[in-house]
Short mmCIF file of C-alpha atoms in Angstrom, two decimals:
data_model
loop_
_atom_site.label_atom_id
_atom_site.label_comp_id
_atom_site.label_asym_id
_atom_site.label_seq_id
_atom_site.Cartn_x
_atom_site.Cartn_y
_atom_site.Cartn_z
CA MET A 1 -9.01 -8.41 4.44
CA GLN A 2 -7.08 -11.51 3.39
CA ILE A 3 -6.40 -11.19 -0.37
CA VAL A 4 -7.02 -14.46 -2.20
CA ARG A 5 -6.87 -13.26 -5.82
CA THR A 6 -6.15 -10.19 -7.94
CA ASP A 7 -7.29 -9.22 -11.41
CA VAL A 8 -5.79 -6.57 -13.71
CA SER A 9 -7.81 -5.45 -16.74
CA ARG A 10 -8.43 -2.56 -19.05
CA ALA A 11 -11.87 -0.98 -18.84
CA THR A 12 -13.75 2.17 -19.76
CA SER A 13 -14.80 4.81 -17.23
CA PRO A 14 -18.37 6.15 -17.17
CA THR A 15 -17.08 9.18 -19.08
CA GLY A 16 -15.68 6.96 -21.85
CA GLU A 17 -12.01 7.30 -20.89
CA PRO A 18 -9.80 4.19 -20.90
CA ILE A 19 -8.76 3.08 -17.42
CA LEU A 20 -6.66 0.38 -15.84
CA ARG A 21 -8.66 -1.59 -13.24
CA VAL A 22 -7.17 -3.69 -10.45
CA VAL A 23 -9.51 -5.77 -8.30
CA PHE A 24 -8.30 -7.29 -5.03
CA TYR A 25 -10.57 -10.19 -4.02
CA GLY A 26 -10.74 -11.21 -0.38
CA GLU A 27 -12.07 -14.10 1.62
CA GLY A 28 -15.80 -14.07 2.17
CA GLY A 29 -16.59 -12.23 -1.05
CA ASP A 30 -15.12 -8.83 -0.14
CA CYS A 31 -13.34 -6.94 -2.89
CA VAL A 32 -11.63 -3.60 -3.46
CA THR A 33 -11.43 -2.07 -6.92
CA VAL A 34 -8.84 0.54 -7.91
CA ASP A 35 -9.45 2.36 -11.20
CA MET A 36 -6.46 4.29 -12.55
CA ALA A 37 -6.71 6.96 -15.22
CA SER A 38 -3.58 5.98 -17.12
CA VAL A 39 -3.54 2.73 -19.06
CA GLU A 40 0.22 3.11 -19.64
CA ALA A 41 1.14 1.26 -16.46
CA GLY A 42 3.19 -1.36 -18.32
CA ASN A 43 2.79 -4.89 -17.05
CA ASP A 44 0.43 -6.39 -14.47
CA GLU A 45 3.04 -6.25 -11.71
CA ALA A 46 3.51 -2.50 -12.24
CA ALA A 47 -0.27 -2.04 -12.14
CA LEU A 48 -0.50 -4.00 -8.87
CA ASP A 49 2.29 -1.92 -7.33
CA ARG A 50 0.59 1.31 -8.35
CA ALA A 51 -2.80 0.14 -7.04
CA ARG A 52 -1.24 -0.85 -3.69
CA ALA A 53 0.36 2.59 -3.43
CA ILE A 54 -2.99 4.27 -4.11
CA LEU A 55 -4.64 2.19 -1.36
CA VAL A 56 -1.90 3.11 1.13
CA GLN A 57 -2.23 6.81 0.28
CA THR A 58 -6.00 6.59 0.62
CA ALA A 59 -5.72 4.88 4.01
CA THR A 60 -3.27 7.43 5.44
CA PHE A 61 -5.00 10.64 4.37
CA GLY A 62 -8.27 12.12 5.55
CA ILE A 63 -11.41 11.51 3.57
CA ALA A 64 -12.96 14.54 1.85
CA ALA A 65 -16.44 15.44 2.94
CA LYS A 66 -19.10 14.87 0.30
CA ASP A 67 -20.94 18.10 -0.47
#
């Protein structure tokens, strides 16, 4: 996916907890959203770095089976 834009925002999880949300927008309307439990990430650049690291970890580890 070719990233064309990113957005960092604060949001609320379905359970009511504050989260930090990073959305990576790609060409053709694709997007990937990373929600992080801690809103103490600092600035937007730190949030982007953390979201990228989460995506790399997700891509390199096996996916848990849904029960």
